[in-house]
Structure formats: structure tokens, C-alpha cells
Amino acid sequence: MPTFAFTARNGAGQVVQGSRAANDVSALRRLLADEGVLLVRSREAKKAGAVGSLRPLPVRELIVFTFHMQNVLDAGVPILSGLTDLREETRHPALRAVIADVIDRLNGGETFAQALAHHPTIFDQHYVSMVDAGEQSGRLPYVMERLVQLLEWREELRRSIRDMTTYPIVVLVALVGLVALVLGFVFPRFMEVFQRIDFELPWPTRVLIGASDFMQSWWWAVGLGVIAAWIGLTLLRRVDSVRLRLDTALLRAPIVGPVVSMVNFGQVAKALASFLDAGIALPRALELISRMVGNRRAGRSVDEARTSILAGETLTEGFRAAGLFPPLVLRMVRMGEQSGRLVEALGKVGAIYDREVPVRTKRLLDALSPILTGVMGGILLFVILSVLLPLYRMYQEIGTHY
């Protein structure tokens, strides 16, 4: 999606400049009209020529950049001086090249937001929009501080999700490896003995022999099937309709669903508080958040709420009509709208979910651990019985004859 630098006028006749991603000029005009701004002129931003701008920057580097700019602006140092110092100090080559390009564009007359918008793989729409709002409102130092908080929160959230999924994945891989080892290498050593037995083998042994024969003969087909299934699922997740159904099912899942809901709608509340506090109009803030949320169904709910607001409804009514927002969010938003302290209410929702998500995650893992351990123990028990039962029967037969 191209990025346009534009000049427009608001309802008071004031000149507004900024940058916005849109499919074309008509789409840009509609986006601005939704915010009560009339487009005067626009031009498509040129592609950035800076080295490394095609690759996303590590989140920690982006946080360091934002934190540095916050300190620079808080100290009253000009942006150009702060960027020049950071360019000399940073060790990341891609970031150094991007900063050099931003400096050149600032010297060429562009705003800070316009200069950042040329690097969309590093500074996404949410980042650029907040910087743009901060420049227009004269609150750029505060906006950079909120950006640092938002980026750190998102990084912590990613880390929590990674930690939550690491244990089940490790156990699952170990389980698959154990089964492959038993069927491919361990059990075949006993098969030579079992094949010489003249009595009927117990059913666990027969099942394992069949599985072992199949794996030895068709291991390559199983491997190809697993790879094909993985690729197929990955491609299917890129289909909007399939991804939407999967994400909807995930939100409504009996055990995992409440945690997933807290993670996604906590992100919505936190981001909306930051955007509104930065001076971004509510419809535009919801539009940005609908693209930022990882769960497609949650993002669709935010977009539906935006449509309701443009039709004249309140934020509470829009969230309620979307149908998926938790009662806590609806309650706090309603109180915030009634008291005129919506940003504070949304911030409290984010803080509550920040405390609740780790607790729920720990409970989930505590419940999952014995289940996975039981499954692994059950498989081991089945394998042991498959080996011991025929051996025990064989010793009985030997004792009978001798």
C-alpha cells in the first residue's frame, strides 16, 4: 500500500500536513473526510533508498531509537541534532542508514512523520500516525514517551505468548521423537523374537508391530505428509475467510479462548488509550488498531465499532454491537464516556489485563502440564506392555513345557 504526503484543511480552516497510507488518492480523500479534513493536495512518497529499510528492525532497536528521541525532545534538543548523535552512536547498520535518510528528508523540508513514513517496514502506520499527531498538537515529547510504553508492552506481550507456547511445543516434539524412535529402531529389535512365537500375540503388540512396519516402509510418505500439511495450513491461514474462522474459533474456545480474548482486547484498550492521548481522532485510531490486532476476528470487531461510530453511535454502543468485547471493556468504556475520562478508563482496562493475563496463562499451563505428562506416560506404558506381555506369555509357555 503506497504512502501519500498530503496537505489539507480542517473544519476551522487550518492547514494540516501529514502522511497516510492508502490505496490511491480517492481512498486517501475518503480517509481524511472521515476525520473532518478536506484534502488540498497530495503526492505519493518515494520509495526509501536507505540500506536495510526493506527489512524490519529488531523491536529492541526500535525501542532504543524511540527512547533516545523522547529524551532528546524532553531536553529541548532539535530533532536534527538528536538524530545526528544517534546515527553516530548506533551500531546497527540498517538503523544507521535509515537515520541518515530521515536526516536528509528533514533537511529537504519534510516533517518528522513524513520522513519516517518512507520506511514502512520499520515505522508502521501506527507509529507514524502517532508521531504525526504529536507534531500537529505540539506534544511530540509526550507522544514519544507513550510510544516507548506501547512498544515495550507489545514486546512483553510477545514474550509472554512465546513463553506460554514453548513448553507444549517442546513436549509435543519430544513425544513425536519418542514414538519415531520406538517404532523405527527400538521395537524392530524385538520383532524377530516375537515372529518365532507360535501363540497369538496380545493386541497392543499387534498394533505396535503394524505401526512399526508401516513406519519402516512408508516413513518418507509420512514425512512428506507432515510437510504438506504444514505448508497447506500456512497457506490456508493467509486466506482471509479461513483465518477469520480460525481466529473466531480461537476466541470462543472453552479453555484458551478467555486468555486469547484478554490478550487481544487488552491490546485494543492499551493502543486506543495511547492513540487518543496523542490526539488521533477516534475513527482513525480504531482503523489503525483494527489492522494492528493479531486476531482477525478481534480486528473485525474493532472495524465494526468504527463503522457504528461513523454512523453516530457512541464507542460503548459500537463495541456492544460488535458482540465480542468482554463485559469489563464495555463497562469501563461506558464509565469513561460518561465521565469524560475515556483515556484513563482504557488505560485501566489495559492495566487490569496486564495483571490478569500472566495469572490466567500460569493456570492454563498448570492444567496443561499433567495432561501432556499423562499422554506421554500413556504412550510409554503402551509400548512397555507391548513388549512385556508377549515376553511374559512366552515365559509361561516355557514353564508349562519344562
mmCIF file of C-alpha atoms in Angstrom:
data_model
loop_
_atom_site.group_PDB
_atom_site.id
_atom_site.type_symbol
_atom_site.label_atom_id
_atom_site.label_comp_id
_atom_site.label_asym_id
_atom_site.label_seq_id
_atom_site.Cartn_x
_atom_site.Cartn_y
_atom_site.Cartn_z
ATOM 1 C CA MET A 1 0.000 0.000 0.000
ATOM 2 C CA PRO A 2 1.574 3.370 -1.032
ATOM 3 C CA THR A 3 2.124 6.220 1.401
ATOM 4 C CA PHE A 4 0.964 9.747 0.477
ATOM 5 C CA ALA A 5 2.272 13.023 1.865
ATOM 6 C CA PHE A 6 -0.656 15.448 1.920
ATOM 7 C CA THR A 7 -1.730 18.990 2.672
ATOM 8 C CA ALA A 8 -5.312 19.502 3.863
ATOM 9 C CA ARG A 9 -7.569 21.875 5.802
ATOM 10 C CA ASN A 10 -9.605 21.045 8.887
ATOM 11 C CA GLY A 11 -13.039 22.369 9.846
ATOM 12 C CA ALA A 12 -11.510 25.555 11.273
ATOM 13 C CA GLY A 13 -9.714 26.293 8.006
ATOM 14 C CA GLN A 14 -6.290 25.480 9.449
ATOM 15 C CA VAL A 15 -3.663 23.857 7.224
ATOM 16 C CA VAL A 16 -2.925 20.251 8.168
ATOM 17 C CA GLN A 17 0.071 18.341 6.816
ATOM 18 C CA GLY A 18 0.921 14.704 7.281
ATOM 19 C CA SER A 19 1.320 11.334 5.630
ATOM 20 C CA ARG A 20 -1.075 8.454 5.289
ATOM 21 C CA ALA A 21 -1.067 5.004 3.696
ATOM 22 C CA ALA A 22 -3.909 4.487 1.203
ATOM 23 C CA ASN A 23 -4.620 2.503 -1.944
ATOM 24 C CA ASP A 24 -4.975 5.650 -4.063
ATOM 25 C CA VAL A 25 -5.794 9.360 -3.853
ATOM 26 C CA SER A 26 -9.552 8.685 -3.728
ATOM 27 C CA ALA A 27 -9.096 6.368 -0.750
ATOM 28 C CA LEU A 28 -6.895 8.992 0.905
ATOM 29 C CA ARG A 29 -9.582 11.633 0.374
ATOM 30 C CA ARG A 30 -12.200 9.357 1.993
ATOM 31 C CA LEU A 31 -9.957 8.597 4.974
ATOM 32 C CA LEU A 32 -9.356 12.286 5.605
ATOM 33 C CA ALA A 33 -13.035 13.129 5.091
ATOM 34 C CA ASP A 34 -13.927 10.617 7.821
ATOM 35 C CA GLU A 35 -11.787 12.731 10.145
ATOM 36 C CA GLY A 36 -13.381 16.001 9.052
ATOM 37 C CA VAL A 37 -10.371 17.076 6.987
ATOM 38 C CA LEU A 38 -10.519 18.286 3.359
ATOM 39 C CA LEU A 39 -7.668 17.159 1.103
ATOM 40 C CA VAL A 40 -5.974 20.041 -0.776
ATOM 41 C CA ARG A 41 -3.071 18.279 -2.478
ATOM 42 C CA SER A 42 -1.093 15.067 -2.131
ATOM 43 C CA ARG A 43 1.833 13.230 -3.616
ATOM 44 C CA GLU A 44 2.958 9.644 -3.350
ATOM 45 C CA ALA A 45 6.030 9.287 -1.167
ATOM 46 C CA LYS A 46 9.044 7.955 -2.998
ATOM 47 C CA LYS A 47 10.421 4.605 -2.027
ATOM 48 C CA ALA A 48 13.144 4.832 0.554
ATOM 49 C CA GLY A 49 16.606 4.262 -0.765
ATOM 50 C CA ALA A 50 18.221 3.651 2.571
ATOM 51 C CA VAL A 51 20.044 0.410 3.059
ATOM 52 C CA GLY A 52 18.152 -2.003 5.294
ATOM 53 C CA SER A 53 14.787 -0.258 5.036
ATOM 54 C CA LEU A 54 13.302 -3.336 3.369
ATOM 55 C CA ARG A 55 13.822 -5.461 6.485
ATOM 56 C CA PRO A 56 12.004 -4.987 9.781
ATOM 57 C CA LEU A 57 14.154 -3.648 12.585
ATOM 58 C CA PRO A 58 14.505 -5.686 15.805
ATOM 59 C CA VAL A 59 11.958 -4.392 18.286
ATOM 60 C CA ARG A 60 14.619 -3.611 20.885
ATOM 61 C CA GLU A 61 16.417 -1.348 18.400
ATOM 62 C CA LEU A 62 13.165 0.470 17.643
ATOM 63 C CA ILE A 63 12.514 0.939 21.369
ATOM 64 C CA VAL A 64 16.042 2.331 21.861
ATOM 65 C CA PHE A 65 15.544 4.732 18.929
ATOM 66 C CA THR A 66 12.200 5.936 20.288
ATOM 67 C CA PHE A 67 13.538 6.281 23.847
ATOM 68 C CA HIS A 68 16.502 8.304 22.577
ATOM 69 C CA MET A 69 14.220 10.645 20.630
ATOM 70 C CA GLN A 70 11.988 11.048 23.697
ATOM 71 C CA ASN A 71 14.993 12.141 25.782
ATOM 72 C CA VAL A 72 16.208 14.455 23.017
ATOM 73 C CA LEU A 73 12.833 16.185 22.747
ATOM 74 C CA ASP A 74 12.367 16.347 26.535
ATOM 75 C CA ALA A 75 15.731 18.119 26.795
ATOM 76 C CA GLY A 76 14.729 20.652 24.139
ATOM 77 C CA VAL A 77 17.412 19.476 21.702
ATOM 78 C CA PRO A 78 16.482 19.931 17.992
ATOM 79 C CA ILE A 79 15.422 16.740 16.220
ATOM 80 C CA LEU A 80 18.215 17.014 13.644
ATOM 81 C CA SER A 81 20.900 17.254 16.331
ATOM 82 C CA GLY A 82 19.437 14.294 18.208
ATOM 83 C CA LEU A 83 19.258 12.170 15.060
ATOM 84 C CA THR A 84 22.829 13.075 14.109
ATOM 85 C CA ASP A 85 24.091 11.989 17.537
ATOM 86 C CA LEU A 86 22.119 8.741 17.361
ATOM 87 C CA ARG A 87 23.441 7.991 13.870
ATOM 88 C CA GLU A 88 26.995 8.241 15.176
ATOM 89 C CA GLU A 89 26.281 6.124 18.262
ATOM 90 C CA THR A 90 24.162 3.280 16.859
ATOM 91 C CA ARG A 91 25.893 0.034 15.908
ATOM 92 C CA HIS A 92 23.019 -1.345 13.848
ATOM 93 C CA PRO A 93 23.897 -0.688 10.169
ATOM 94 C CA ALA A 94 20.298 -0.725 8.913
ATOM 95 C CA LEU A 95 19.164 1.737 11.583
ATOM 96 C CA ARG A 96 22.162 3.980 10.882
ATOM 97 C CA ALA A 97 21.249 4.084 7.177
ATOM 98 C CA VAL A 98 17.585 4.804 7.949
ATOM 99 C CA ILE A 99 18.514 7.644 10.332
ATOM 100 C CA ALA A 100 20.760 9.140 7.638
ATOM 101 C CA ASP A 101 17.864 9.027 5.171
ATOM 102 C CA VAL A 102 15.490 10.632 7.710
ATOM 103 C CA ILE A 103 18.028 13.430 8.320
ATOM 104 C CA ASP A 104 18.258 14.098 4.573
ATOM 105 C CA ARG A 105 14.479 14.288 4.270
ATOM 106 C CA LEU A 106 14.176 16.636 7.253
ATOM 107 C CA ASN A 107 16.767 18.894 5.649
ATOM 108 C CA GLY A 108 14.668 18.710 2.482
ATOM 109 C CA GLY A 109 11.662 20.209 4.272
ATOM 110 C CA GLU A 110 9.657 17.134 5.267
ATOM 111 C CA THR A 111 8.190 16.722 8.740
ATOM 112 C CA PHE A 112 9.484 14.025 11.089
ATOM 113 C CA ALA A 113 6.391 11.884 10.450
ATOM 114 C CA GLN A 114 6.720 12.258 6.676
ATOM 115 C CA ALA A 115 10.378 11.241 6.830
ATOM 116 C CA LEU A 116 9.596 8.165 8.934
ATOM 117 C CA ALA A 117 6.740 7.165 6.607
ATOM 118 C CA HIS A 118 9.281 6.370 3.864
ATOM 119 C CA HIS A 119 10.344 3.334 5.909
ATOM 120 C CA PRO A 120 7.064 1.431 6.499
ATOM 121 C CA THR A 121 8.776 -1.870 7.347
ATOM 122 C CA ILE A 122 10.394 -0.162 10.354
ATOM 123 C CA PHE A 123 7.949 2.594 11.305
ATOM 124 C CA ASP A 124 4.447 1.212 10.724
ATOM 125 C CA GLN A 125 1.252 3.238 10.266
ATOM 126 C CA HIS A 126 0.571 3.287 13.989
ATOM 127 C CA TYR A 127 3.996 4.718 14.770
ATOM 128 C CA VAL A 128 3.874 7.330 12.004
ATOM 129 C CA SER A 129 0.309 8.379 12.842
ATOM 130 C CA MET A 130 1.189 8.964 16.497
ATOM 131 C CA VAL A 131 4.273 10.997 15.550
ATOM 132 C CA ASP A 132 2.168 12.980 13.068
ATOM 133 C CA ALA A 133 -0.445 13.704 15.746
ATOM 134 C CA GLY A 134 2.276 14.699 18.204
ATOM 135 C CA GLU A 135 3.810 17.147 15.741
ATOM 136 C CA GLN A 136 0.452 18.739 14.956
ATOM 137 C CA SER A 137 -0.536 19.063 18.620
ATOM 138 C CA GLY A 138 2.877 20.208 19.849
ATOM 139 C CA ARG A 139 3.079 17.209 22.217
ATOM 140 C CA LEU A 140 5.719 15.186 20.389
ATOM 141 C CA PRO A 141 7.890 14.514 23.508
ATOM 142 C CA TYR A 142 4.882 13.071 25.342
ATOM 143 C CA VAL A 143 3.832 11.058 22.286
ATOM 144 C CA MET A 144 7.314 9.546 22.012
ATOM 145 C CA GLU A 145 7.064 8.558 25.685
ATOM 146 C CA ARG A 146 3.727 6.829 25.025
ATOM 147 C CA LEU A 147 5.259 5.097 22.002
ATOM 148 C CA VAL A 148 8.055 3.716 24.174
ATOM 149 C CA GLN A 149 5.479 2.380 26.640
ATOM 150 C CA LEU A 150 3.369 0.863 23.859
ATOM 151 C CA LEU A 151 6.343 -0.781 22.141
ATOM 152 C CA GLU A 152 7.646 -2.206 25.425
ATOM 153 C CA TRP A 153 4.196 -3.546 26.268
ATOM 154 C CA ARG A 154 3.843 -5.200 22.863
ATOM 155 C CA GLU A 155 7.299 -6.769 23.194
ATOM 156 C CA GLU A 156 6.460 -8.072 26.671
ATOM 157 C CA LEU A 157 3.206 -9.484 25.303
ATOM 158 C CA ARG A 158 5.060 -11.306 22.522
ATOM 159 C CA ARG A 159 7.496 -12.700 25.073
ATOM 160 C CA SER A 160 4.654 -13.926 27.277
ATOM 161 C CA ILE A 161 2.959 -15.671 24.350
ATOM 162 C CA ARG A 162 6.258 -17.276 23.355
ATOM 163 C CA ASP A 163 6.843 -18.497 26.900
ATOM 164 C CA MET A 164 3.277 -19.803 27.059
ATOM 165 C CA THR A 165 3.660 -21.900 23.904
ATOM 166 C CA THR A 166 7.252 -23.103 24.399
ATOM 167 C CA TYR A 167 6.523 -25.884 26.904
ATOM 168 C CA PRO A 168 3.661 -27.553 24.961
ATOM 169 C CA ILE A 169 5.686 -27.409 21.738
ATOM 170 C CA VAL A 170 8.773 -28.933 23.378
ATOM 171 C CA VAL A 171 6.701 -31.737 24.920
ATOM 172 C CA LEU A 172 4.934 -32.378 21.604
ATOM 173 C CA VAL A 173 8.232 -32.573 19.701
ATOM 174 C CA ALA A 174 9.654 -34.895 22.359
ATOM 175 C CA LEU A 175 6.546 -37.072 22.087
ATOM 176 C CA VAL A 176 6.810 -37.344 18.303
ATOM 177 C CA GLY A 177 10.531 -38.081 18.588
ATOM 178 C CA LEU A 178 9.877 -40.796 21.173
ATOM 179 C CA VAL A 179 7.250 -42.507 19.015
ATOM 180 C CA ALA A 180 9.517 -42.355 15.949
ATOM 181 C CA LEU A 181 12.433 -43.803 17.947
ATOM 182 C CA VAL A 182 10.346 -46.665 19.320
ATOM 183 C CA LEU A 183 8.698 -47.575 16.009
ATOM 184 C CA GLY A 184 11.792 -47.143 13.871
ATOM 185 C CA PHE A 185 14.626 -48.505 16.000
ATOM 186 C CA VAL A 186 13.658 -49.988 19.375
ATOM 187 C CA PHE A 187 10.659 -52.188 18.629
ATOM 188 C CA PRO A 188 12.041 -53.812 15.432
ATOM 189 C CA ARG A 189 14.723 -55.496 17.587
ATOM 190 C CA PHE A 190 12.008 -57.417 19.454
ATOM 191 C CA MET A 191 10.063 -58.317 16.314
ATOM 192 C CA GLU A 192 12.493 -61.099 15.364
ATOM 193 C CA VAL A 193 11.788 -62.778 18.698
ATOM 194 C CA PHE A 194 8.027 -62.265 18.513
ATOM 195 C CA GLN A 195 7.784 -63.654 14.970
ATOM 196 C CA ARG A 196 9.087 -67.041 16.200
ATOM 197 C CA ILE A 197 6.388 -67.318 18.862
ATOM 198 C CA ASP A 198 3.672 -69.834 17.948
ATOM 199 C CA PHE A 199 0.894 -68.323 20.091
ATOM 200 C CA GLU A 200 -1.295 -65.318 19.312
ATOM 201 C CA LEU A 201 0.320 -62.038 20.303
ATOM 202 C CA PRO A 202 -1.562 -59.602 22.582
ATOM 203 C CA TRP A 203 -3.415 -56.826 20.731
ATOM 204 C CA PRO A 204 -1.087 -53.994 21.952
ATOM 205 C CA THR A 205 1.840 -55.886 20.448
ATOM 206 C CA ARG A 206 -0.007 -56.477 17.162
ATOM 207 C CA VAL A 207 -0.914 -52.773 16.948
ATOM 208 C CA LEU A 208 2.681 -51.729 17.549
ATOM 209 C CA ILE A 209 4.030 -54.262 15.033
ATOM 210 C CA GLY A 210 1.647 -52.917 12.393
ATOM 211 C CA ALA A 211 2.622 -49.320 13.178
ATOM 212 C CA SER A 212 6.320 -50.205 13.110
ATOM 213 C CA ASP A 213 6.014 -51.996 9.751
ATOM 214 C CA PHE A 214 4.133 -49.042 8.322
ATOM 215 C CA MET A 215 6.712 -46.517 9.549
ATOM 216 C CA GLN A 216 9.636 -48.548 8.211
ATOM 217 C CA SER A 217 8.004 -48.933 4.796
ATOM 218 C CA TRP A 218 6.341 -45.547 4.443
ATOM 219 C CA TRP A 219 8.383 -43.186 6.625
ATOM 220 C CA TRP A 220 9.096 -40.969 3.618
ATOM 221 C CA ALA A 221 5.350 -40.668 2.871
ATOM 222 C CA VAL A 222 4.641 -39.735 6.495
ATOM 223 C CA GLY A 223 7.379 -37.095 6.372
ATOM 224 C CA LEU A 224 6.066 -35.655 3.108
ATOM 225 C CA GLY A 225 2.525 -35.693 4.517
ATOM 226 C CA VAL A 226 3.585 -33.723 7.591
ATOM 227 C CA ILE A 227 5.440 -31.167 5.451
ATOM 228 C CA ALA A 228 2.495 -30.887 3.035
ATOM 229 C CA ALA A 229 0.054 -30.440 5.929
ATOM 230 C CA TRP A 230 2.253 -27.724 7.452
ATOM 231 C CA ILE A 231 2.545 -25.868 4.146
ATOM 232 C CA GLY A 232 -1.191 -26.281 3.493
ATOM 233 C CA LEU A 233 -2.155 -24.897 6.912
ATOM 234 C CA THR A 234 0.265 -21.996 6.487
ATOM 235 C CA LEU A 235 -1.235 -21.119 3.095
ATOM 236 C CA LEU A 236 -4.785 -21.544 4.383
ATOM 237 C CA ARG A 237 -4.104 -19.112 7.231
ATOM 238 C CA ARG A 238 -3.304 -16.496 4.602
ATOM 239 C CA VAL A 239 -6.811 -16.827 3.149
ATOM 240 C CA ASP A 240 -8.884 -14.151 4.886
ATOM 241 C CA SER A 241 -12.056 -16.223 5.217
ATOM 242 C CA VAL A 242 -10.196 -19.227 6.677
ATOM 243 C CA ARG A 243 -8.095 -17.065 9.009
ATOM 244 C CA LEU A 244 -11.240 -15.304 10.198
ATOM 245 C CA ARG A 245 -12.956 -18.607 11.043
ATOM 246 C CA LEU A 246 -9.893 -19.984 12.824
ATOM 247 C CA ASP A 247 -9.450 -16.813 14.876
ATOM 248 C CA THR A 248 -13.162 -16.764 15.731
ATOM 249 C CA ALA A 249 -12.951 -20.370 16.939
ATOM 250 C CA LEU A 250 -9.855 -19.497 18.970
ATOM 251 C CA LEU A 251 -11.642 -16.637 20.733
ATOM 252 C CA ARG A 252 -14.573 -18.914 21.594
ATOM 253 C CA ALA A 253 -12.528 -21.952 22.636
ATOM 254 C CA PRO A 254 -13.591 -23.144 26.121
ATOM 255 C CA ILE A 255 -10.217 -23.012 27.912
ATOM 256 C CA VAL A 256 -7.839 -20.972 25.754
ATOM 257 C CA GLY A 257 -10.484 -18.522 24.499
ATOM 258 C CA PRO A 258 -10.713 -16.264 27.591
ATOM 259 C CA VAL A 259 -6.919 -15.804 27.654
ATOM 260 C CA VAL A 260 -6.791 -15.048 23.913
ATOM 261 C CA SER A 261 -9.649 -12.563 24.359
ATOM 262 C CA MET A 262 -7.842 -10.797 27.204
ATOM 263 C CA VAL A 263 -4.625 -10.561 25.195
ATOM 264 C CA ASN A 264 -6.303 -9.096 22.105
ATOM 265 C CA PHE A 265 -8.807 -6.743 23.722
ATOM 266 C CA GLY A 266 -6.225 -5.664 26.279
ATOM 267 C CA GLN A 267 -4.086 -4.675 23.298
ATOM 268 C CA VAL A 268 -7.051 -2.784 21.828
ATOM 269 C CA ALA A 269 -7.626 -0.845 25.063
ATOM 270 C CA LYS A 270 -3.948 -0.029 25.548
ATOM 271 C CA ALA A 271 -3.410 1.102 21.957
ATOM 272 C CA LEU A 272 -6.642 3.125 21.850
ATOM 273 C CA ALA A 273 -5.669 4.949 25.048
ATOM 274 C CA SER A 274 -2.271 5.823 23.542
ATOM 275 C CA PHE A 275 -3.714 6.966 20.202
ATOM 276 C CA LEU A 276 -6.451 9.115 21.746
ATOM 277 C CA ASP A 277 -3.992 10.614 24.222
ATOM 278 C CA ALA A 278 -1.725 11.505 21.290
ATOM 279 C CA GLY A 279 -4.561 13.436 19.668
ATOM 280 C CA ILE A 280 -5.530 10.975 16.938
ATOM 281 C CA ALA A 281 -9.220 11.103 16.032
ATOM 282 C CA LEU A 282 -11.285 8.155 17.299
ATOM 283 C CA PRO A 283 -12.282 6.772 13.846
ATOM 284 C CA ARG A 284 -8.673 6.902 12.642
ATOM 285 C CA ALA A 285 -7.433 5.312 15.883
ATOM 286 C CA LEU A 286 -9.888 2.420 15.515
ATOM 287 C CA GLU A 287 -8.896 1.979 11.876
ATOM 288 C CA LEU A 288 -5.229 1.651 12.848
ATOM 289 C CA ILE A 289 -5.974 -0.720 15.716
ATOM 290 C CA SER A 290 -8.145 -2.981 13.546
ATOM 291 C CA ARG A 291 -5.039 -3.667 11.427
ATOM 292 C CA MET A 292 -2.705 -3.966 14.408
ATOM 293 C CA VAL A 293 -4.558 -6.644 16.401
ATOM 294 C CA GLY A 294 -3.192 -10.131 15.728
ATOM 295 C CA ASN A 295 -6.558 -11.904 15.873
ATOM 296 C CA ARG A 296 -8.545 -11.191 12.688
ATOM 297 C CA ARG A 297 -11.927 -11.582 14.378
ATOM 298 C CA ALA A 298 -10.975 -9.123 17.106
ATOM 299 C CA GLY A 299 -9.736 -6.727 14.424
ATOM 300 C CA ARG A 300 -13.017 -7.118 12.529
ATOM 301 C CA SER A 301 -14.913 -6.247 15.736
ATOM 302 C CA VAL A 302 -12.889 -3.042 16.111
ATOM 303 C CA ASP A 303 -13.617 -2.122 12.495
ATOM 304 C CA GLU A 304 -17.345 -2.784 13.031
ATOM 305 C CA ALA A 305 -17.249 -0.472 16.052
ATOM 306 C CA ARG A 306 -15.613 2.196 13.880
ATOM 307 C CA THR A 307 -18.449 1.900 11.350
ATOM 308 C CA SER A 308 -21.010 2.335 14.142
ATOM 309 C CA ILE A 309 -19.231 5.452 15.419
ATOM 310 C CA LEU A 310 -19.181 6.999 11.946
ATOM 311 C CA ALA A 311 -22.950 6.356 11.883
ATOM 312 C CA GLY A 312 -23.334 8.487 15.015
ATOM 313 C CA GLU A 313 -23.245 5.924 17.825
ATOM 314 C CA THR A 314 -21.080 6.108 20.943
ATOM 315 C CA LEU A 315 -17.977 3.975 21.432
ATOM 316 C CA THR A 316 -19.810 1.837 24.003
ATOM 317 C CA GLU A 317 -22.660 1.199 21.565
ATOM 318 C CA GLY A 318 -20.201 0.376 18.800
ATOM 319 C CA PHE A 319 -18.285 -2.085 20.970
ATOM 320 C CA ARG A 320 -21.511 -3.716 22.189
ATOM 321 C CA ALA A 321 -22.856 -4.059 18.628
ATOM 322 C CA ALA A 322 -19.636 -5.800 17.561
ATOM 323 C CA GLY A 323 -20.552 -8.574 20.006
ATOM 324 C CA LEU A 324 -17.143 -9.826 21.137
ATOM 325 C CA PHE A 325 -15.879 -7.191 23.566
ATOM 326 C CA PRO A 326 -15.644 -8.508 27.163
ATOM 327 C CA PRO A 327 -18.008 -7.041 29.786
ATOM 328 C CA LEU A 328 -15.090 -5.342 31.569
ATOM 329 C CA VAL A 329 -14.204 -3.365 28.440
ATOM 330 C CA LEU A 330 -17.828 -2.333 27.853
ATOM 331 C CA ARG A 331 -18.275 -1.307 31.479
ATOM 332 C CA MET A 332 -15.082 0.757 31.676
ATOM 333 C CA VAL A 333 -15.649 2.431 28.292
ATOM 334 C CA ARG A 334 -19.192 3.405 29.283
ATOM 335 C CA MET A 335 -17.933 4.906 32.549
ATOM 336 C CA GLY A 336 -15.131 6.698 30.700
ATOM 337 C CA GLU A 337 -17.513 8.227 28.166
ATOM 338 C CA GLN A 338 -19.955 9.324 30.860
ATOM 339 C CA SER A 339 -17.226 10.940 32.969
ATOM 340 C CA GLY A 340 -15.232 12.389 30.073
ATOM 341 C CA ARG A 341 -12.165 10.347 31.112
ATOM 342 C CA LEU A 342 -12.112 7.740 28.360
ATOM 343 C CA VAL A 343 -8.315 7.597 28.015
ATOM 344 C CA GLU A 344 -7.916 6.921 31.729
ATOM 345 C CA ALA A 345 -10.623 4.225 31.660
ATOM 346 C CA LEU A 346 -8.992 2.469 28.695
ATOM 347 C CA GLY A 347 -5.633 2.627 30.445
ATOM 348 C CA LYS A 348 -7.142 0.912 33.480
ATOM 349 C CA VAL A 349 -8.511 -1.877 31.279
ATOM 350 C CA GLY A 350 -5.027 -2.423 29.862
ATOM 351 C CA ALA A 351 -3.520 -2.434 33.372
ATOM 352 C CA ILE A 352 -6.093 -4.956 34.639
ATOM 353 C CA TYR A 353 -5.436 -7.301 31.736
ATOM 354 C CA ASP A 354 -1.665 -6.856 32.184
ATOM 355 C CA ARG A 355 -2.063 -8.374 35.653
ATOM 356 C CA GLU A 356 -4.697 -10.946 34.720
ATOM 357 C CA VAL A 357 -3.128 -12.458 31.574
ATOM 358 C CA PRO A 358 0.000 -13.878 33.315
ATOM 359 C CA VAL A 359 -2.193 -15.355 36.078
ATOM 360 C CA ARG A 360 -4.572 -16.998 33.580
ATOM 361 C CA THR A 361 -1.625 -18.193 31.485
ATOM 362 C CA LYS A 362 0.008 -19.841 34.501
ATOM 363 C CA ARG A 363 -3.268 -21.566 35.372
ATOM 364 C CA LEU A 364 -3.571 -22.796 31.799
ATOM 365 C CA LEU A 365 -0.036 -24.182 31.789
ATOM 366 C CA ASP A 366 -0.555 -25.745 35.218
ATOM 367 C CA ALA A 367 -3.646 -27.517 33.849
ATOM 368 C CA LEU A 368 -1.907 -28.499 30.609
ATOM 369 C CA SER A 369 1.255 -29.936 32.180
ATOM 370 C CA PRO A 370 -0.341 -33.019 33.808
ATOM 371 C CA ILE A 371 -2.359 -33.699 30.644
ATOM 372 C CA LEU A 372 0.760 -33.732 28.451
ATOM 373 C CA THR A 373 2.643 -35.755 31.058
ATOM 374 C CA GLY A 374 -0.250 -38.235 31.181
ATOM 375 C CA VAL A 375 -0.288 -38.597 27.386
ATOM 376 C CA MET A 376 3.443 -39.227 27.296
ATOM 377 C CA GLY A 377 3.168 -41.688 30.188
ATOM 378 C CA GLY A 378 0.281 -43.476 28.464
ATOM 379 C CA ILE A 379 2.307 -43.934 25.286
ATOM 380 C CA LEU A 380 5.285 -45.235 27.250
ATOM 381 C CA LEU A 381 3.032 -47.635 29.169
ATOM 382 C CA PHE A 382 1.525 -48.904 25.906
ATOM 383 C CA VAL A 383 5.000 -49.549 24.465
ATOM 384 C CA ILE A 384 6.185 -51.299 27.636
ATOM 385 C CA LEU A 385 3.095 -53.526 27.728
ATOM 386 C CA SER A 386 3.529 -54.335 24.023
ATOM 387 C CA VAL A 387 6.979 -55.712 24.807
ATOM 388 C CA LEU A 388 6.433 -57.274 28.234
ATOM 389 C CA LEU A 389 3.096 -59.040 27.631
ATOM 390 C CA PRO A 390 4.383 -61.420 24.915
ATOM 391 C CA LEU A 391 7.609 -61.997 26.877
ATOM 392 C CA TYR A 392 5.586 -62.886 29.966
ATOM 393 C CA ARG A 393 3.378 -65.226 27.893
ATOM 394 C CA MET A 394 6.489 -66.804 26.395
ATOM 395 C CA TYR A 395 7.978 -67.481 29.828
ATOM 396 C CA GLN A 396 4.654 -69.046 30.878
ATOM 397 C CA GLU A 397 4.756 -71.347 27.846
ATOM 398 C CA ILE A 398 8.341 -72.323 28.635
ATOM 399 C CA GLY A 399 7.400 -73.068 32.257
ATOM 400 C CA THR A 400 4.498 -75.260 31.093
ATOM 401 C CA HIS A 401 6.706 -77.389 28.853
ATOM 402 C CA TYR A 402 9.565 -77.708 31.266
#
